[in-house]
Amino acid sequence: MSGLFGATSTTDEVLAGVDLKGKRVLVTGVSAGLGVETARVLAAHGAQVTGTARDLAKARAATEVVRADAANGGSLEIVELDLASLASVRACADALIADGRPFDVVIANAGVMAAPFGRTADGFETQFGTNHLGHFVLVNRIAPLVKSGGRVVIVASSGHRMAPFSLDDLNFESKSYEPWAAYAQSKTANILFAVELDRRLKEGGIRATALHPGGIQTELGRHLDPGMIEGMMAQINTALAAEGKPSFQWKTIPQGAATSVWAGFVAPTDAVGGRYCENCHVSEVTDAEISPISEGVRSYALDPETARALWAKSEDMVGERF
């Protein structure tokens, strides 16, 4: 079943014939883009979706399509969560634990990309604090709610390949800040988190995986200069033309969200646990020089020792043991 899908598969194609009635799913970041589409297709197939958003009014407006498409018992509720504030993360987790209803799948979808230098409410570099540490605390705190047989799906990025990963100076306190290097660091951390989370939870029947959704034009790119993107695309297309390949095509949002629902509900559990997926399949490990749009995950992003070290470092940073 998993081999039927690829880079152009959509969420509706991936979940065709899949009945999610009675399933509960948590999706972070349902105020735009991939989060809204992920919530829509899950609710349309009968899942009860809890979505998180920093701006509740924006999320309610953006998710009208989710409620309109909900069928077969599917539904959506939205809860407040600001991943850039650990107080908000802990309040959200506490409320979910108090509610007590279990989840079949958790999809850590929310994030920021190539943001200007800044700090979260707790003093962490914005991208690392939001993309990794916020989800690190949230997922660990609500882990008791995930059913045996459940999955945690963490949306990472091929951007992890843009810079090597180091546990030194994660907050850019001594090295100069570069937005893409900070993004790469946060996305590598997402993958490493999935690796160690999978190791810790699989004995209880829960698996974790990370993925790259593909190149999609969403609000995630709000910090990017349009001219820079055009220049990058021109370079890529020149290289592709030299290889006799067609020009790069952006994925649609339904294509971009497809790997999230594939990894959460369609892929074989043992195939994706502790792995990195893209284009609706498990990606190959490569440390060779490859183009920005080629498939492949760096070995450092799946290294179990680095994953354990990052976990310990993350616990120290947030002041909490899991």
PDB file of C-alpha atoms in Angstrom:
ATOM      1  CA  MET A   1       0.000   0.000   0.000  1.00  0.00           C
ATOM      2  CA  SER A   2       2.749   2.462   0.925  1.00  0.00           C
ATOM      3  CA  GLY A   3       4.535   2.001  -2.404  1.00  0.00           C
ATOM      4  CA  LEU A   4       1.549   3.407  -4.293  1.00  0.00           C
ATOM      5  CA  PHE A   5       2.343   6.992  -3.396  1.00  0.00           C
ATOM      6  CA  GLY A   6       5.009   9.546  -4.285  1.00  0.00           C
ATOM      7  CA  ALA A   7       5.933  13.208  -4.591  1.00  0.00           C
ATOM      8  CA  THR A   8       2.730  14.265  -6.361  1.00  0.00           C
ATOM      9  CA  SER A   9       0.315  12.269  -4.205  1.00  0.00           C
ATOM     10  CA  THR A  10      -2.284  14.338  -2.366  1.00  0.00           C
ATOM     11  CA  THR A  11      -3.788  13.895   1.076  1.00  0.00           C
ATOM     12  CA  ASP A  12      -7.068  12.680  -0.418  1.00  0.00           C
ATOM     13  CA  GLU A  13      -5.245  10.098  -2.533  1.00  0.00           C
ATOM     14  CA  VAL A  14      -3.196   8.826   0.409  1.00  0.00           C
ATOM     15  CA  LEU A  15      -6.280   8.401   2.605  1.00  0.00           C
ATOM     16  CA  ALA A  16      -8.621   7.097  -0.123  1.00  0.00           C
ATOM     17  CA  GLY A  17     -10.697   4.322   1.424  1.00  0.00           C
ATOM     18  CA  VAL A  18      -9.236   4.865   4.919  1.00  0.00           C
ATOM     19  CA  ASP A  19     -11.843   5.153   7.679  1.00  0.00           C
ATOM     20  CA  LEU A  20     -10.623   7.214  10.626  1.00  0.00           C
ATOM     21  CA  LYS A  21     -13.889   7.233  12.567  1.00  0.00           C
ATOM     22  CA  GLY A  22     -13.145   7.043  16.276  1.00  0.00           C
ATOM     23  CA  LYS A  23      -9.516   8.137  15.874  1.00  0.00           C
ATOM     24  CA  ARG A  24      -8.294  11.174  17.816  1.00  0.00           C
ATOM     25  CA  VAL A  25      -5.453  13.240  16.405  1.00  0.00           C
ATOM     26  CA  LEU A  26      -3.534  16.263  17.682  1.00  0.00           C
ATOM     27  CA  VAL A  27      -2.179  18.588  14.994  1.00  0.00           C
ATOM     28  CA  THR A  28      -0.104  21.614  15.977  1.00  0.00           C
ATOM     29  CA  GLY A  29      -0.325  24.749  13.852  1.00  0.00           C
ATOM     30  CA  VAL A  30      -3.796  24.786  12.296  1.00  0.00           C
ATOM     31  CA  SER A  31      -4.012  28.478  11.433  1.00  0.00           C
ATOM     32  CA  ALA A  32      -2.582  28.145   7.899  1.00  0.00           C
ATOM     33  CA  GLY A  33      -1.039  25.922   5.255  1.00  0.00           C
ATOM     34  CA  LEU A  34      -0.161  22.312   5.943  1.00  0.00           C
ATOM     35  CA  GLY A  35      -1.794  22.245   9.366  1.00  0.00           C
ATOM     36  CA  VAL A  36      -5.185  23.281   8.003  1.00  0.00           C
ATOM     37  CA  GLU A  37      -5.004  20.760   5.161  1.00  0.00           C
ATOM     38  CA  THR A  38      -3.873  17.981   7.497  1.00  0.00           C
ATOM     39  CA  ALA A  39      -6.777  18.705   9.846  1.00  0.00           C
ATOM     40  CA  ARG A  40      -9.223  18.927   6.914  1.00  0.00           C
ATOM     41  CA  VAL A  41      -8.444  15.552   5.383  1.00  0.00           C
ATOM     42  CA  LEU A  42      -8.380  13.801   8.774  1.00  0.00           C
ATOM     43  CA  ALA A  43     -11.765  15.219   9.804  1.00  0.00           C
ATOM     44  CA  ALA A  44     -13.148  14.412   6.356  1.00  0.00           C
ATOM     45  CA  HIS A  45     -12.253  10.766   6.977  1.00  0.00           C
ATOM     46  CA  GLY A  46     -13.924  10.704  10.379  1.00  0.00           C
ATOM     47  CA  ALA A  47     -11.137  11.658  12.793  1.00  0.00           C
ATOM     48  CA  GLN A  48     -11.725  13.847  15.819  1.00  0.00           C
ATOM     49  CA  VAL A  49      -9.011  16.466  15.458  1.00  0.00           C
ATOM     50  CA  THR A  50      -7.626  18.732  18.154  1.00  0.00           C
ATOM     51  CA  GLY A  51      -5.724  21.551  16.501  1.00  0.00           C
ATOM     52  CA  THR A  52      -3.448  24.042  18.201  1.00  0.00           C
ATOM     53  CA  ALA A  53      -2.838  27.672  17.314  1.00  0.00           C
ATOM     54  CA  ARG A  54      -1.245  30.753  18.818  1.00  0.00           C
ATOM     55  CA  ASP A  55      -3.928  33.022  17.299  1.00  0.00           C
ATOM     56  CA  LEU A  56      -7.309  31.400  17.942  1.00  0.00           C
ATOM     57  CA  ALA A  57      -9.325  33.880  15.861  1.00  0.00           C
ATOM     58  CA  LYS A  58      -7.075  33.362  12.851  1.00  0.00           C
ATOM     59  CA  ALA A  59      -7.257  29.584  13.273  1.00  0.00           C
ATOM     60  CA  ARG A  60     -11.049  29.566  13.523  1.00  0.00           C
ATOM     61  CA  ALA A  61     -11.314  31.515  10.270  1.00  0.00           C
ATOM     62  CA  ALA A  62      -8.708  29.363   8.512  1.00  0.00           C
ATOM     63  CA  THR A  63     -10.349  26.096   9.570  1.00  0.00           C
ATOM     64  CA  GLU A  64     -13.882  26.778   8.338  1.00  0.00           C
ATOM     65  CA  VAL A  65     -13.048  24.372   5.491  1.00  0.00           C
ATOM     66  CA  VAL A  66     -12.179  21.685   8.064  1.00  0.00           C
ATOM     67  CA  ARG A  67     -15.596  21.875   9.671  1.00  0.00           C
ATOM     68  CA  ALA A  68     -17.289  22.050   6.272  1.00  0.00           C
ATOM     69  CA  ASP A  69     -15.553  18.874   5.078  1.00  0.00           C
ATOM     70  CA  ALA A  70     -15.909  16.918   8.321  1.00  0.00           C
ATOM     71  CA  ALA A  71     -17.814  13.657   7.824  1.00  0.00           C
ATOM     72  CA  ASN A  72     -18.440  10.268   9.408  1.00  0.00           C
ATOM     73  CA  GLY A  73     -18.145  11.628  12.931  1.00  0.00           C
ATOM     74  CA  GLY A  74     -15.141  13.825  12.140  1.00  0.00           C
ATOM     75  CA  SER A  75     -14.705  17.048  14.078  1.00  0.00           C
ATOM     76  CA  LEU A  76     -12.285  19.826  14.978  1.00  0.00           C
ATOM     77  CA  GLU A  77     -11.617  21.618  18.233  1.00  0.00           C
ATOM     78  CA  ILE A  78      -8.937  24.284  18.589  1.00  0.00           C
ATOM     79  CA  VAL A  79      -6.831  24.894  21.671  1.00  0.00           C
ATOM     80  CA  GLU A  80      -4.386  27.691  22.390  1.00  0.00           C
ATOM     81  CA  LEU A  81      -0.674  26.967  22.103  1.00  0.00           C
ATOM     82  CA  ASP A  82       2.275  29.300  21.633  1.00  0.00           C
ATOM     83  CA  LEU A  83       5.311  27.084  21.057  1.00  0.00           C
ATOM     84  CA  ALA A  84       7.585  30.064  21.714  1.00  0.00           C
ATOM     85  CA  SER A  85       6.446  30.171  25.349  1.00  0.00           C
ATOM     86  CA  LEU A  86       7.026  27.199  27.625  1.00  0.00           C
ATOM     87  CA  ALA A  87       4.374  28.560  29.990  1.00  0.00           C
ATOM     88  CA  SER A  88       1.874  28.312  27.130  1.00  0.00           C
ATOM     89  CA  VAL A  89       3.168  24.856  26.151  1.00  0.00           C
ATOM     90  CA  ARG A  90       2.820  23.557  29.694  1.00  0.00           C
ATOM     91  CA  ALA A  91      -0.642  25.088  30.125  1.00  0.00           C
ATOM     92  CA  CYS A  92      -1.797  23.440  26.888  1.00  0.00           C
ATOM     93  CA  ALA A  93      -0.325  20.069  27.880  1.00  0.00           C
ATOM     94  CA  ASP A  94      -1.833  20.293  31.367  1.00  0.00           C
ATOM     95  CA  ALA A  95      -5.273  21.010  29.890  1.00  0.00           C
ATOM     96  CA  LEU A  96      -5.025  18.045  27.517  1.00  0.00           C
ATOM     97  CA  ILE A  97      -3.907  15.743  30.353  1.00  0.00           C
ATOM     98  CA  ALA A  98      -6.754  16.995  32.557  1.00  0.00           C
ATOM     99  CA  ASP A  99      -9.207  16.348  29.715  1.00  0.00           C
ATOM    100  CA  GLY A 100      -7.873  12.797  29.638  1.00  0.00           C
ATOM    101  CA  ARG A 101      -9.001  11.707  26.169  1.00  0.00           C
ATOM    102  CA  PRO A 102      -6.279   9.681  24.434  1.00  0.00           C
ATOM    103  CA  PHE A 103      -4.746  10.346  21.009  1.00  0.00           C
ATOM    104  CA  ASP A 104      -4.043   7.822  18.289  1.00  0.00           C
ATOM    105  CA  VAL A 105      -1.634  10.106  16.457  1.00  0.00           C
ATOM    106  CA  VAL A 106       0.167  13.359  17.298  1.00  0.00           C
ATOM    107  CA  ILE A 107       1.393  15.447  14.348  1.00  0.00           C
ATOM    108  CA  ALA A 108       3.920  18.112  15.360  1.00  0.00           C
ATOM    109  CA  ASN A 109       3.405  20.347  12.342  1.00  0.00           C
ATOM    110  CA  ALA A 110       3.823  23.947  13.509  1.00  0.00           C
ATOM    111  CA  GLY A 111       7.033  25.899  13.024  1.00  0.00           C
ATOM    112  CA  VAL A 112       8.863  28.976  11.792  1.00  0.00           C
ATOM    113  CA  MET A 113      11.444  29.279   9.015  1.00  0.00           C
ATOM    114  CA  ALA A 114      14.422  31.576   8.385  1.00  0.00           C
ATOM    115  CA  ALA A 115      13.201  34.070  10.963  1.00  0.00           C
ATOM    116  CA  PRO A 116      15.246  37.162  11.832  1.00  0.00           C
ATOM    117  CA  PHE A 117      17.250  36.797  15.015  1.00  0.00           C
ATOM    118  CA  GLY A 118      15.050  36.799  18.078  1.00  0.00           C
ATOM    119  CA  ARG A 119      14.416  35.005  21.323  1.00  0.00           C
ATOM    120  CA  THR A 120      11.431  33.109  22.674  1.00  0.00           C
ATOM    121  CA  ALA A 121       9.710  34.061  25.908  1.00  0.00           C
ATOM    122  CA  ASP A 122      12.208  31.809  27.694  1.00  0.00           C
ATOM    123  CA  GLY A 123      15.298  33.281  26.026  1.00  0.00           C
ATOM    124  CA  PHE A 124      15.958  30.590  23.418  1.00  0.00           C
ATOM    125  CA  GLU A 125      16.862  31.395  19.809  1.00  0.00           C
ATOM    126  CA  THR A 126      13.486  31.702  18.071  1.00  0.00           C
ATOM    127  CA  GLN A 127      13.717  28.843  15.569  1.00  0.00           C
ATOM    128  CA  PHE A 128      15.296  26.279  17.900  1.00  0.00           C
ATOM    129  CA  GLY A 129      13.011  27.282  20.744  1.00  0.00           C
ATOM    130  CA  THR A 130       9.836  27.158  18.663  1.00  0.00           C
ATOM    131  CA  ASN A 131      10.501  24.300  16.259  1.00  0.00           C
ATOM    132  CA  HIS A 132      12.255  21.946  18.667  1.00  0.00           C
ATOM    133  CA  LEU A 133      12.009  22.856  22.348  1.00  0.00           C
ATOM    134  CA  GLY A 134       8.323  23.799  22.263  1.00  0.00           C
ATOM    135  CA  HIS A 135       7.397  20.483  20.683  1.00  0.00           C
ATOM    136  CA  PHE A 136       9.885  18.625  22.898  1.00  0.00           C
ATOM    137  CA  VAL A 137       8.054  19.738  26.033  1.00  0.00           C
ATOM    138  CA  LEU A 138       4.556  19.394  24.575  1.00  0.00           C
ATOM    139  CA  VAL A 139       5.004  15.892  23.167  1.00  0.00           C
ATOM    140  CA  ASN A 140       6.767  14.562  26.240  1.00  0.00           C
ATOM    141  CA  ARG A 141       4.150  15.964  28.592  1.00  0.00           C
ATOM    142  CA  ILE A 142       1.238  14.470  26.644  1.00  0.00           C
ATOM    143  CA  ALA A 143       3.001  11.173  25.836  1.00  0.00           C
ATOM    144  CA  PRO A 144       0.857   9.348  28.452  1.00  0.00           C
ATOM    145  CA  LEU A 145      -2.186  10.187  26.314  1.00  0.00           C
ATOM    146  CA  VAL A 146      -0.845   8.468  23.187  1.00  0.00           C
ATOM    147  CA  LYS A 147      -2.387   5.031  22.786  1.00  0.00           C
ATOM    148  CA  SER A 148      -0.322   1.904  22.386  1.00  0.00           C
ATOM    149  CA  GLY A 149      -0.158   1.396  18.643  1.00  0.00           C
ATOM    150  CA  GLY A 150      -0.124   5.171  18.173  1.00  0.00           C
ATOM    151  CA  ARG A 151       2.371   7.348  16.373  1.00  0.00           C
ATOM    152  CA  VAL A 152       4.104  10.709  16.766  1.00  0.00           C
ATOM    153  CA  VAL A 153       4.835  12.412  13.456  1.00  0.00           C
ATOM    154  CA  ILE A 154       7.270  15.340  13.497  1.00  0.00           C
ATOM    155  CA  VAL A 155       7.400  17.659  10.494  1.00  0.00           C
ATOM    156  CA  ALA A 156      11.076  18.414   9.846  1.00  0.00           C
ATOM    157  CA  SER A 157      12.651  19.487   6.539  1.00  0.00           C
ATOM    158  CA  SER A 158      15.316  18.762   3.957  1.00  0.00           C
ATOM    159  CA  GLY A 159      16.601  22.090   5.280  1.00  0.00           C
ATOM    160  CA  HIS A 160      18.393  20.033   7.937  1.00  0.00           C
ATOM    161  CA  ARG A 161      21.066  19.527   5.254  1.00  0.00           C
ATOM    162  CA  MET A 162      21.869  23.248   4.981  1.00  0.00           C
ATOM    163  CA  ALA A 163      24.295  23.277   7.898  1.00  0.00           C
ATOM    164  CA  PRO A 164      26.098  20.695  10.039  1.00  0.00           C
ATOM    165  CA  PHE A 165      24.662  20.076  13.486  1.00  0.00           C
ATOM    166  CA  SER A 166      26.397  20.841  16.758  1.00  0.00           C
ATOM    167  CA  LEU A 167      25.205  20.898  20.347  1.00  0.00           C
ATOM    168  CA  ASP A 168      27.452  23.882  20.998  1.00  0.00           C
ATOM    169  CA  ASP A 169      25.889  27.351  21.182  1.00  0.00           C
ATOM    170  CA  LEU A 170      22.352  26.341  20.226  1.00  0.00           C
ATOM    171  CA  ASN A 171      21.172  29.838  21.172  1.00  0.00           C
ATOM    172  CA  PHE A 172      23.714  31.681  18.973  1.00  0.00           C
ATOM    173  CA  GLU A 173      25.183  33.469  21.954  1.00  0.00           C
ATOM    174  CA  SER A 174      28.759  33.490  20.650  1.00  0.00           C
ATOM    175  CA  LYS A 175      28.555  32.607  16.945  1.00  0.00           C
ATOM    176  CA  SER A 176      27.057  35.007  14.424  1.00  0.00           C
ATOM    177  CA  TYR A 177      23.409  34.422  13.567  1.00  0.00           C
ATOM    178  CA  GLU A 178      22.456  33.177  10.126  1.00  0.00           C
ATOM    179  CA  PRO A 179      18.728  32.485   9.576  1.00  0.00           C
ATOM    180  CA  TRP A 180      19.180  29.389   7.403  1.00  0.00           C
ATOM    181  CA  ALA A 181      21.812  27.877   9.691  1.00  0.00           C
ATOM    182  CA  ALA A 182      19.445  28.341  12.634  1.00  0.00           C
ATOM    183  CA  TYR A 183      16.612  26.779  10.648  1.00  0.00           C
ATOM    184  CA  ALA A 184      18.799  23.823   9.667  1.00  0.00           C
ATOM    185  CA  GLN A 185      19.781  23.334  13.303  1.00  0.00           C
ATOM    186  CA  SER A 186      16.140  23.310  14.430  1.00  0.00           C
ATOM    187  CA  LYS A 187      15.095  20.868  11.714  1.00  0.00           C
ATOM    188  CA  THR A 188      17.963  18.483  12.469  1.00  0.00           C
ATOM    189  CA  ALA A 189      16.833  18.666  16.094  1.00  0.00           C
ATOM    190  CA  ASN A 190      13.309  17.687  14.991  1.00  0.00           C
ATOM    191  CA  ILE A 191      14.653  14.532  13.331  1.00  0.00           C
ATOM    192  CA  LEU A 192      16.930  13.635  16.241  1.00  0.00           C
ATOM    193  CA  PHE A 193      14.015  14.112  18.631  1.00  0.00           C
ATOM    194  CA  ALA A 194      11.981  11.595  16.618  1.00  0.00           C
ATOM    195  CA  VAL A 195      14.875   9.111  16.721  1.00  0.00           C
ATOM    196  CA  GLU A 196      15.229   9.194  20.506  1.00  0.00           C
ATOM    197  CA  LEU A 197      11.495   9.462  21.148  1.00  0.00           C
ATOM    198  CA  ASP A 198      10.959   6.337  19.044  1.00  0.00           C
ATOM    199  CA  ARG A 199      13.633   4.473  21.013  1.00  0.00           C
ATOM    200  CA  ARG A 200      12.004   5.415  24.296  1.00  0.00           C
ATOM    201  CA  LEU A 201       8.380   4.741  23.362  1.00  0.00           C
ATOM    202  CA  LYS A 202       8.476   1.735  21.052  1.00  0.00           C
ATOM    203  CA  GLU A 203       8.487  -0.786  23.911  1.00  0.00           C
ATOM    204  CA  GLY A 204       5.070   0.628  24.817  1.00  0.00           C
ATOM    205  CA  GLY A 205       3.855   0.225  21.250  1.00  0.00           C
ATOM    206  CA  ILE A 206       4.244   3.864  20.201  1.00  0.00           C
ATOM    207  CA  ARG A 207       6.448   4.858  17.278  1.00  0.00           C
ATOM    208  CA  ALA A 208       7.840   8.234  16.214  1.00  0.00           C
ATOM    209  CA  THR A 209       8.992   9.442  12.816  1.00  0.00           C
ATOM    210  CA  ALA A 210      10.118  12.660  11.135  1.00  0.00           C
ATOM    211  CA  LEU A 211       9.501  13.905   7.613  1.00  0.00           C
ATOM    212  CA  HIS A 212      10.117  16.498   4.933  1.00  0.00           C
ATOM    213  CA  PRO A 213       6.833  17.729   3.411  1.00  0.00           C
ATOM    214  CA  GLY A 214       8.482  19.066   0.245  1.00  0.00           C
ATOM    215  CA  GLY A 215       8.858  22.509  -1.282  1.00  0.00           C
ATOM    216  CA  ILE A 216       5.549  24.319  -0.763  1.00  0.00           C
ATOM    217  CA  GLN A 217       4.650  27.984  -0.867  1.00  0.00           C
ATOM    218  CA  THR A 218       2.913  28.682   2.444  1.00  0.00           C
ATOM    219  CA  GLU A 219       2.967  31.306   5.201  1.00  0.00           C
ATOM    220  CA  LEU A 220       6.083  29.546   6.494  1.00  0.00           C
ATOM    221  CA  GLY A 221       8.037  31.587   3.948  1.00  0.00           C
ATOM    222  CA  ARG A 222       6.829  34.963   5.197  1.00  0.00           C
ATOM    223  CA  HIS A 223      10.335  36.000   6.273  1.00  0.00           C
ATOM    224  CA  LEU A 224      11.893  35.263   2.877  1.00  0.00           C
ATOM    225  CA  ASP A 225      12.837  37.825   0.275  1.00  0.00           C
ATOM    226  CA  PRO A 226      10.969  37.031  -2.995  1.00  0.00           C
ATOM    227  CA  GLY A 227      14.018  37.988  -5.058  1.00  0.00           C
ATOM    228  CA  MET A 228      16.204  35.543  -3.144  1.00  0.00           C
ATOM    229  CA  ILE A 229      13.719  32.727  -3.756  1.00  0.00           C
ATOM    230  CA  GLU A 230      13.561  33.550  -7.470  1.00  0.00           C
ATOM    231  CA  GLY A 231      17.351  33.500  -7.685  1.00  0.00           C
ATOM    232  CA  MET A 232      17.541  30.182  -5.854  1.00  0.00           C
ATOM    233  CA  MET A 233      14.923  28.652  -8.165  1.00  0.00           C
ATOM    234  CA  ALA A 234      16.776  29.957 -11.240  1.00  0.00           C
ATOM    235  CA  GLN A 235      19.999  28.276 -10.087  1.00  0.00           C
ATOM    236  CA  ILE A 236      18.207  25.012  -9.399  1.00  0.00           C
ATOM    237  CA  ASN A 237      16.434  25.031 -12.761  1.00  0.00           C
ATOM    238  CA  THR A 238      19.688  25.783 -14.604  1.00  0.00           C
ATOM    239  CA  ALA A 239      21.284  22.762 -12.946  1.00  0.00           C
ATOM    240  CA  LEU A 240      18.256  20.604 -13.729  1.00  0.00           C
ATOM    241  CA  ALA A 241      18.264  21.692 -17.368  1.00  0.00           C
ATOM    242  CA  ALA A 242      21.959  20.781 -17.641  1.00  0.00           C
ATOM    243  CA  GLU A 243      21.022  17.284 -16.458  1.00  0.00           C
ATOM    244  CA  GLY A 244      18.183  17.084 -18.968  1.00  0.00           C
ATOM    245  CA  LYS A 245      15.571  17.170 -16.208  1.00  0.00           C
ATOM    246  CA  PRO A 246      12.346  19.206 -16.065  1.00  0.00           C
ATOM    247  CA  SER A 247      12.132  22.415 -14.046  1.00  0.00           C
ATOM    248  CA  PHE A 248      11.354  22.353 -10.332  1.00  0.00           C
ATOM    249  CA  GLN A 249       7.663  22.480  -9.458  1.00  0.00           C
ATOM    250  CA  TRP A 250       6.362  23.626  -6.104  1.00  0.00           C
ATOM    251  CA  LYS A 251       4.126  21.125  -4.360  1.00  0.00           C
ATOM    252  CA  THR A 252       0.521  22.068  -3.707  1.00  0.00           C
ATOM    253  CA  ILE A 253      -0.536  22.197  -0.068  1.00  0.00           C
ATOM    254  CA  PRO A 254      -2.473  18.886  -0.364  1.00  0.00           C
ATOM    255  CA  GLN A 255       0.674  17.300  -1.830  1.00  0.00           C
ATOM    256  CA  GLY A 256       2.809  18.813   0.922  1.00  0.00           C
ATOM    257  CA  ALA A 257       0.591  17.472   3.712  1.00  0.00           C
ATOM    258  CA  ALA A 258       0.386  14.010   2.126  1.00  0.00           C
ATOM    259  CA  THR A 259       3.528  12.640   3.764  1.00  0.00           C
ATOM    260  CA  SER A 260       2.240  13.634   7.212  1.00  0.00           C
ATOM    261  CA  VAL A 261      -0.956  11.619   6.837  1.00  0.00           C
ATOM    262  CA  TRP A 262       0.886   8.796   5.070  1.00  0.00           C
ATOM    263  CA  ALA A 263       3.381   8.512   7.944  1.00  0.00           C
ATOM    264  CA  GLY A 264       0.647   8.747  10.547  1.00  0.00           C
ATOM    265  CA  PHE A 265      -1.944   6.367   9.135  1.00  0.00           C
ATOM    266  CA  VAL A 266      -0.859   4.457   6.032  1.00  0.00           C
ATOM    267  CA  ALA A 267       2.845   3.580   6.214  1.00  0.00           C
ATOM    268  CA  PRO A 268       3.906   0.326   7.908  1.00  0.00           C
ATOM    269  CA  THR A 269       4.694   1.173  11.529  1.00  0.00           C
ATOM    270  CA  ASP A 270       8.026  -0.628  11.680  1.00  0.00           C
ATOM    271  CA  ALA A 271       9.131   0.925   8.387  1.00  0.00           C
ATOM    272  CA  VAL A 272       8.827   4.530   9.560  1.00  0.00           C
ATOM    273  CA  GLY A 273       9.659   4.238  13.281  1.00  0.00           C
ATOM    274  CA  GLY A 274      12.812   6.229  14.043  1.00  0.00           C
ATOM    275  CA  ARG A 275      13.217   7.138  10.375  1.00  0.00           C
ATOM    276  CA  TYR A 276      12.946  10.182   8.109  1.00  0.00           C
ATOM    277  CA  CYS A 277      10.360  10.202   5.333  1.00  0.00           C
ATOM    278  CA  GLU A 278       9.680  12.291   2.239  1.00  0.00           C
ATOM    279  CA  ASN A 279       7.427  11.992  -0.799  1.00  0.00           C
ATOM    280  CA  CYS A 280       5.392   9.305   0.982  1.00  0.00           C
ATOM    281  CA  HIS A 281       8.260   6.883   1.511  1.00  0.00           C
ATOM    282  CA  VAL A 282      11.235   6.368   3.809  1.00  0.00           C
ATOM    283  CA  SER A 283      14.246   8.380   2.649  1.00  0.00           C
ATOM    284  CA  GLU A 284      17.707   7.008   2.006  1.00  0.00           C
ATOM    285  CA  VAL A 285      20.677   8.128   4.096  1.00  0.00           C
ATOM    286  CA  THR A 286      23.269  10.036   2.083  1.00  0.00           C
ATOM    287  CA  ASP A 287      26.222  12.225   2.985  1.00  0.00           C
ATOM    288  CA  ALA A 288      27.130  12.877  -0.653  1.00  0.00           C
ATOM    289  CA  GLU A 289      26.786  16.300  -2.255  1.00  0.00           C
ATOM    290  CA  ILE A 290      23.226  16.590  -3.547  1.00  0.00           C
ATOM    291  CA  SER A 291      21.037  19.382  -4.872  1.00  0.00           C
ATOM    292  CA  PRO A 292      18.630  21.236  -2.562  1.00  0.00           C
ATOM    293  CA  ILE A 293      15.672  19.461  -4.165  1.00  0.00           C
ATOM    294  CA  SER A 294      17.133  15.953  -4.179  1.00  0.00           C
ATOM    295  CA  GLU A 295      15.930  13.350  -1.704  1.00  0.00           C
ATOM    296  CA  GLY A 296      18.079  12.178   1.165  1.00  0.00           C
ATOM    297  CA  VAL A 297      18.691  12.502   4.883  1.00  0.00           C
ATOM    298  CA  ARG A 298      22.081  13.189   6.456  1.00  0.00           C
ATOM    299  CA  SER A 299      23.471  10.495   8.730  1.00  0.00           C
ATOM    300  CA  TYR A 300      24.065  13.024  11.525  1.00  0.00           C
ATOM    301  CA  ALA A 301      20.300  13.623  11.714  1.00  0.00           C
ATOM    302  CA  LEU A 302      19.645   9.955  12.505  1.00  0.00           C
ATOM    303  CA  ASP A 303      22.633   9.301  14.757  1.00  0.00           C
ATOM    304  CA  PRO A 304      21.358   7.660  17.973  1.00  0.00           C
ATOM    305  CA  GLU A 305      24.182   8.980  20.165  1.00  0.00           C
ATOM    306  CA  THR A 306      23.606  12.559  19.011  1.00  0.00           C
ATOM    307  CA  ALA A 307      19.874  12.038  19.543  1.00  0.00           C
ATOM    308  CA  ARG A 308      20.443  10.977  23.149  1.00  0.00           C
ATOM    309  CA  ALA A 309      22.818  13.888  23.745  1.00  0.00           C
ATOM    310  CA  LEU A 310      20.318  16.370  22.301  1.00  0.00           C
ATOM    311  CA  TRP A 311      17.587  14.930  24.532  1.00  0.00           C
ATOM    312  CA  ALA A 312      19.725  15.483  27.632  1.00  0.00           C
ATOM    313  CA  LYS A 313      20.683  18.970  26.454  1.00  0.00           C
ATOM    314  CA  SER A 314      17.045  19.813  25.764  1.00  0.00           C
ATOM    315  CA  GLU A 315      16.043  18.663  29.251  1.00  0.00           C
ATOM    316  CA  ASP A 316      18.703  20.926  30.731  1.00  0.00           C
ATOM    317  CA  MET A 317      17.522  23.875  28.663  1.00  0.00           C
ATOM    318  CA  VAL A 318      13.843  23.540  29.593  1.00  0.00           C
ATOM    319  CA  GLY A 319      14.536  22.494  33.198  1.00  0.00           C
ATOM    320  CA  GLU A 320      12.474  19.338  33.018  1.00  0.00           C
ATOM    321  CA  ARG A 321      13.214  15.597  32.945  1.00  0.00           C
ATOM    322  CA  PHE A 322      11.227  13.159  30.835  1.00  0.00           C
TER     323      PHE A 322
END
